[in-house]
């Protein structure tokens, strides 16, 4: 696709429900990132994939958060037993291996999660 | 680790006014520096970047110069438009370059 696609755009969950957020990166991009953006704040890193390998998950706030990218393309961020503090916009970004584009990340529009 | 500090907003300007949004950084070495922009209801878009000291990034009339002496990367535009209203984020890579650390964002409102 032309850009990073995320779905759903909006998700309302009751406290305790499990949710799954999808990210479809730019075709051919090796790197994939998930960020959490609280209201009025900058994005905070959650996890990073290179192809199907999850190389860094240091930003995941608890073991209720789980991410996967089994075929090195589409990724899913899963949150189990959602809590109100999980309410945020979840952003996905992808990046090229091209050294000229080093560190440049292309972002999707995000999924706004509201936990009631 | 690497970090950035941005001036707080909101910043409200009249159309055609001069814009400066301050950003200072703390980093090991000399990483690339970025400005991202987030328009209402949209994801972040890369606005401009600089990869080494004294580099000037520019795009859409915005400019920022990578200054190692003052560890700054201030965003400037000579004449803002209503369409520039958005939230602007300063960012730099951390953790070996495999993630970005963002400032808290500065909201810009441009009025007629």
mmCIF file of C-alpha atoms in Angstrom:
data_model
loop_
_atom_site.group_PDB
_atom_site.id
_atom_site.type_symbol
_atom_site.label_atom_id
_atom_site.label_comp_id
_atom_site.label_asym_id
_atom_site.label_seq_id
_atom_site.Cartn_x
_atom_site.Cartn_y
_atom_site.Cartn_z
ATOM 1 C CA UNK A 1 0.000 0.000 0.000
ATOM 2 C CA UNK A 2 0.924 3.635 -0.239
ATOM 3 C CA UNK A 3 1.233 4.166 3.497
ATOM 4 C CA UNK A 4 0.998 2.509 6.885
ATOM 5 C CA UNK A 5 -2.540 1.301 7.509
ATOM 6 C CA UNK A 6 -3.974 0.692 10.959
ATOM 7 C CA UNK A 7 -7.293 -0.810 11.985
ATOM 8 C CA UNK A 8 -9.612 -0.214 13.608
ATOM 9 C CA UNK A 9 -9.344 3.577 13.795
ATOM 10 C CA UNK A 10 -11.386 3.609 16.979
ATOM 11 C CA UNK A 11 -11.960 0.914 19.557
ATOM 12 C CA UNK A 12 -14.096 1.073 22.668
ATOM 13 C CA UNK A 13 -13.576 -1.731 25.157
ATOM 14 C CA UNK A 14 -15.030 -2.539 28.521
ATOM 15 C CA UNK A 15 -12.517 -2.928 31.311
ATOM 16 C CA UNK A 16 -11.245 -6.492 31.326
ATOM 17 C CA UNK A 17 -11.826 -7.163 27.629
ATOM 18 C CA UNK A 18 -9.049 -8.249 25.288
ATOM 19 C CA UNK A 19 -8.341 -6.145 22.187
ATOM 20 C CA UNK A 20 -6.275 -6.651 19.030
ATOM 21 C CA UNK A 21 -4.933 -3.789 16.960
ATOM 22 C CA UNK A 22 -3.665 -4.346 13.443
ATOM 23 C CA UNK A 23 -0.889 -2.654 11.501
ATOM 24 C CA UNK A 24 -0.156 -3.084 7.816
ATOM 25 C CA UNK A 25 3.238 -1.459 7.092
ATOM 26 C CA UNK A 26 4.534 -0.004 3.863
ATOM 27 C CA UNK A 27 5.298 -2.848 1.487
ATOM 28 C CA UNK A 28 8.905 -3.972 1.742
ATOM 29 C CA UNK A 29 9.677 -2.141 4.969
ATOM 30 C CA UNK A 30 11.778 -4.315 7.244
ATOM 31 C CA UNK A 31 11.334 -2.398 10.489
ATOM 32 C CA UNK A 32 8.059 -2.025 12.366
ATOM 33 C CA UNK A 33 7.443 -0.069 15.547
ATOM 34 C CA UNK A 34 4.565 0.351 17.976
ATOM 35 C CA UNK A 35 4.138 3.496 20.074
ATOM 36 C CA UNK A 36 1.589 4.576 22.660
ATOM 37 C CA UNK A 37 0.463 8.209 22.676
ATOM 38 C CA UNK A 38 -1.408 9.470 25.706
ATOM 39 C CA UNK A 39 -3.565 12.569 25.362
ATOM 40 C CA UNK A 40 -1.434 15.687 25.073
ATOM 41 C CA UNK A 41 1.831 13.759 25.084
ATOM 42 C CA UNK A 42 4.388 12.596 22.570
ATOM 43 C CA UNK A 43 4.473 8.985 21.402
ATOM 44 C CA UNK A 44 6.201 6.530 23.729
ATOM 45 C CA UNK A 45 8.008 3.504 22.318
ATOM 46 C CA UNK A 46 6.495 0.095 22.971
ATOM 47 C CA UNK A 47 8.224 -2.458 20.759
ATOM 48 C CA UNK A 48 10.263 -2.979 17.586
ATOM 49 C CA UNK A 49 10.430 -5.705 14.946
ATOM 50 C CA UNK A 50 12.955 -6.371 12.255
ATOM 51 C CA UNK A 51 11.183 -8.680 9.839
ATOM 52 C CA UNK A 52 9.473 -11.266 12.065
ATOM 53 C CA UNK A 53 11.936 -10.928 14.937
ATOM 54 C CA UNK A 54 10.905 -8.837 17.919
ATOM 55 C CA UNK A 55 14.225 -7.226 18.806
ATOM 56 C CA UNK A 56 13.104 -4.813 21.495
ATOM 57 C CA UNK A 57 10.045 -4.987 23.727
ATOM 58 C CA UNK A 58 11.409 -2.848 26.515
ATOM 59 C CA UNK A 59 8.586 -0.324 26.260
ATOM 60 C CA UNK A 60 5.695 -2.724 26.787
ATOM 61 C CA UNK A 61 4.156 -1.537 30.073
ATOM 62 C CA UNK A 62 3.087 -4.939 31.389
ATOM 63 C CA UNK A 63 2.748 -8.583 30.459
ATOM 64 C CA UNK A 64 -0.813 -7.806 29.362
ATOM 65 C CA UNK A 65 0.698 -6.309 26.208
ATOM 66 C CA UNK A 66 1.833 -8.629 23.457
ATOM 67 C CA UNK A 67 2.895 -7.961 19.872
ATOM 68 C CA UNK A 68 3.605 -10.247 16.968
ATOM 69 C CA UNK A 69 4.624 -10.105 13.319
ATOM 70 C CA UNK A 70 4.680 -13.744 12.293
ATOM 71 C CA UNK A 71 5.414 -13.342 8.575
ATOM 72 C CA UNK A 72 7.436 -10.169 8.744
ATOM 73 C CA UNK A 73 4.688 -7.982 7.336
ATOM 74 C CA UNK A 74 1.402 -7.339 9.163
ATOM 75 C CA UNK A 75 1.683 -6.891 12.915
ATOM 76 C CA UNK A 76 -0.845 -7.202 15.715
ATOM 77 C CA UNK A 77 -0.681 -5.558 19.115
ATOM 78 C CA UNK A 78 -2.795 -7.394 21.655
ATOM 79 C CA UNK A 79 -3.810 -6.053 25.023
ATOM 80 C CA UNK A 80 -5.307 -8.507 27.475
ATOM 81 C CA UNK A 81 -7.655 -7.598 30.335
ATOM 82 C CA UNK A 82 -7.701 -3.931 29.351
ATOM 83 C CA UNK A 83 -7.523 -1.290 32.074
ATOM 84 C CA UNK A 84 -8.580 2.357 31.962
ATOM 85 C CA UNK A 85 -4.949 3.453 31.921
ATOM 86 C CA UNK A 86 -4.549 1.655 28.587
ATOM 87 C CA UNK A 87 -6.730 4.333 26.946
ATOM 88 C CA UNK A 88 -4.501 6.045 24.375
ATOM 89 C CA UNK A 89 -3.744 6.256 20.679
ATOM 90 C CA UNK A 90 -1.619 3.354 19.497
ATOM 91 C CA UNK A 91 0.618 4.280 16.594
ATOM 92 C CA UNK A 92 2.389 1.941 14.230
ATOM 93 C CA UNK A 93 5.363 2.984 12.129
ATOM 94 C CA UNK A 94 7.528 1.248 9.565
ATOM 95 C CA UNK A 95 10.995 1.935 8.243
ATOM 96 C CA UNK A 96 13.170 1.094 5.261
ATOM 97 C CA UNK A 97 16.531 -0.666 5.428
ATOM 98 C CA UNK A 98 17.967 1.929 3.039
ATOM 99 C CA UNK A 99 20.798 3.738 4.812
ATOM 100 C CA UNK A 100 19.792 7.025 3.238
ATOM 101 C CA UNK A 101 16.478 6.718 5.038
ATOM 102 C CA UNK A 102 18.112 5.714 8.279
ATOM 103 C CA UNK A 103 15.982 6.259 11.357
ATOM 104 C CA UNK A 104 13.110 7.695 9.328
ATOM 105 C CA UNK A 105 9.832 6.169 10.418
ATOM 106 C CA UNK A 106 6.514 6.412 8.562
ATOM 107 C CA UNK A 107 3.475 6.478 10.780
ATOM 108 C CA UNK A 108 -0.076 5.263 10.427
ATOM 109 C CA UNK A 109 -3.064 7.305 11.583
ATOM 110 C CA UNK A 110 -3.293 5.275 14.778
ATOM 111 C CA UNK A 111 -5.959 3.393 16.692
ATOM 112 C CA UNK A 112 -7.693 5.345 19.445
ATOM 113 C CA UNK A 113 -8.493 2.935 22.272
ATOM 114 C CA UNK A 114 -10.983 3.958 24.930
ATOM 115 C CA UNK A 115 -11.426 1.630 27.901
ATOM 116 C CA UNK A 116 -14.602 2.226 29.868
ATOM 117 C CA UNK B 1 19.640 7.890 27.307
ATOM 118 C CA UNK B 2 18.904 10.401 24.590
ATOM 119 C CA UNK B 3 16.108 12.881 25.236
ATOM 120 C CA UNK B 4 14.523 16.064 23.888
ATOM 121 C CA UNK B 5 12.843 19.003 25.558
ATOM 122 C CA UNK B 6 10.346 21.153 23.686
ATOM 123 C CA UNK B 7 8.741 24.452 24.554
ATOM 124 C CA UNK B 8 5.230 24.063 25.837
ATOM 125 C CA UNK B 9 2.233 25.207 23.895
ATOM 126 C CA UNK B 10 -0.178 26.136 22.718
ATOM 127 C CA UNK B 11 1.423 28.758 20.530
ATOM 128 C CA UNK B 12 -1.122 31.071 18.911
ATOM 129 C CA UNK B 13 -0.054 33.270 16.012
ATOM 130 C CA UNK B 14 -1.668 35.420 13.389
ATOM 131 C CA UNK B 15 -1.285 34.417 9.774
ATOM 132 C CA UNK B 16 2.035 35.567 8.238
ATOM 133 C CA UNK B 17 3.713 35.830 11.642
ATOM 134 C CA UNK B 18 7.189 34.390 12.316
ATOM 135 C CA UNK B 19 7.304 31.048 14.116
ATOM 136 C CA UNK B 20 9.920 29.584 16.422
ATOM 137 C CA UNK B 21 9.408 26.359 18.367
ATOM 138 C CA UNK B 22 12.336 25.559 20.629
ATOM 139 C CA UNK B 23 13.828 22.095 20.965
ATOM 140 C CA UNK B 24 16.935 21.113 22.885
ATOM 141 C CA UNK B 25 18.406 17.665 23.102
ATOM 142 C CA UNK B 26 20.621 15.491 25.270
ATOM 143 C CA UNK B 27 22.437 12.767 23.401
ATOM 144 C CA UNK B 28 25.432 10.513 23.239
ATOM 145 C CA UNK B 29 27.288 11.385 20.080
ATOM 146 C CA UNK B 30 25.572 13.206 17.248
ATOM 147 C CA UNK B 31 22.388 11.430 16.260
ATOM 148 C CA UNK B 32 20.031 12.543 13.506
ATOM 149 C CA UNK B 33 17.353 14.992 14.614
ATOM 150 C CA UNK B 34 13.782 15.168 13.361
ATOM 151 C CA UNK B 35 10.694 17.329 13.386
ATOM 152 C CA UNK B 36 7.396 15.510 12.930
ATOM 153 C CA UNK B 37 4.001 17.169 12.467
ATOM 154 C CA UNK B 38 0.604 15.798 13.452
ATOM 155 C CA UNK B 39 -2.438 17.373 11.816
ATOM 156 C CA UNK B 40 -5.797 16.909 13.540
ATOM 157 C CA UNK B 41 -7.039 13.329 13.248
ATOM 158 C CA UNK B 42 -3.949 12.147 11.394
ATOM 159 C CA UNK B 43 -0.753 10.259 12.153
ATOM 160 C CA UNK B 44 2.677 11.802 12.462
ATOM 161 C CA UNK B 45 4.386 12.954 9.285
ATOM 162 C CA UNK B 46 8.072 13.641 8.945
ATOM 163 C CA UNK B 47 8.487 17.385 8.394
ATOM 164 C CA UNK B 48 12.268 17.670 8.176
ATOM 165 C CA UNK B 49 15.483 16.144 9.412
ATOM 166 C CA UNK B 50 19.179 16.851 9.881
ATOM 167 C CA UNK B 51 21.771 14.120 10.067
ATOM 168 C CA UNK B 52 24.839 15.935 11.394
ATOM 169 C CA UNK B 53 25.992 19.078 13.144
ATOM 170 C CA UNK B 54 25.426 22.342 11.229
ATOM 171 C CA UNK B 55 23.034 20.613 8.823
ATOM 172 C CA UNK B 56 19.889 22.564 8.013
ATOM 173 C CA UNK B 57 16.730 20.620 7.329
ATOM 174 C CA UNK B 58 13.976 22.333 5.383
ATOM 175 C CA UNK B 59 10.548 21.542 3.989
ATOM 176 C CA UNK B 60 7.339 23.475 3.218
ATOM 177 C CA UNK B 61 8.951 26.731 4.334
ATOM 178 C CA UNK B 62 10.021 25.289 7.703
ATOM 179 C CA UNK B 63 13.675 25.156 8.675
ATOM 180 C CA UNK B 64 15.732 23.806 11.564
ATOM 181 C CA UNK B 65 19.506 23.872 12.073
ATOM 182 C CA UNK B 66 21.367 21.187 14.027
ATOM 183 C CA UNK B 67 23.486 23.192 16.490
ATOM 184 C CA UNK B 68 25.823 21.114 18.647
ATOM 185 C CA UNK B 69 27.174 24.148 20.548
ATOM 186 C CA UNK B 70 23.757 24.845 22.032
ATOM 187 C CA UNK B 71 22.383 21.286 21.614
ATOM 188 C CA UNK B 72 19.381 22.752 19.858
ATOM 189 C CA UNK B 73 17.218 22.084 16.821
ATOM 190 C CA UNK B 74 14.718 24.933 16.831
ATOM 191 C CA UNK B 75 11.943 24.919 14.225
ATOM 192 C CA UNK B 76 11.329 28.173 12.339
ATOM 193 C CA UNK B 77 9.068 29.478 9.621
ATOM 194 C CA UNK B 78 9.068 32.992 8.292
ATOM 195 C CA UNK B 79 5.348 33.316 7.544
ATOM 196 C CA UNK B 80 2.836 30.841 8.946
ATOM 197 C CA UNK B 81 -0.492 29.958 7.395
ATOM 198 C CA UNK B 82 -3.734 28.743 8.917
ATOM 199 C CA UNK B 83 -3.015 25.356 7.337
ATOM 200 C CA UNK B 84 0.111 25.045 9.525
ATOM 201 C CA UNK B 85 -2.076 24.585 12.594
ATOM 202 C CA UNK B 86 -0.993 21.249 14.032
ATOM 203 C CA UNK B 87 1.091 19.675 16.793
ATOM 204 C CA UNK B 88 4.854 19.644 16.190
ATOM 205 C CA UNK B 89 7.174 17.042 17.741
ATOM 206 C CA UNK B 90 10.940 17.116 18.007
ATOM 207 C CA UNK B 91 12.516 13.628 18.018
ATOM 208 C CA UNK B 92 15.788 11.749 17.967
ATOM 209 C CA UNK B 93 16.767 8.084 17.765
ATOM 210 C CA UNK B 94 17.702 6.164 20.912
ATOM 211 C CA UNK B 95 18.489 2.595 21.826
ATOM 212 C CA UNK B 96 20.962 2.113 19.017
ATOM 213 C CA UNK B 97 18.702 3.901 16.571
ATOM 214 C CA UNK B 98 15.929 1.345 16.743
ATOM 215 C CA UNK B 99 13.362 3.663 18.259
ATOM 216 C CA UNK B 100 12.542 7.361 18.399
ATOM 217 C CA UNK B 101 12.225 9.457 21.527
ATOM 218 C CA UNK B 102 9.787 12.340 21.116
ATOM 219 C CA UNK B 103 9.251 15.593 22.912
ATOM 220 C CA UNK B 104 5.876 16.303 24.447
ATOM 221 C CA UNK B 105 4.745 18.237 21.380
ATOM 222 C CA UNK B 106 3.914 21.887 20.782
ATOM 223 C CA UNK B 107 0.479 22.798 19.517
ATOM 224 C CA UNK B 108 0.429 25.635 16.997
ATOM 225 C CA UNK B 109 -2.753 27.557 16.253
ATOM 226 C CA UNK B 110 -2.673 30.050 13.410
ATOM 227 C CA UNK B 111 -5.545 32.520 13.172
ATOM 228 C CA UNK B 112 -6.621 34.846 10.378
#
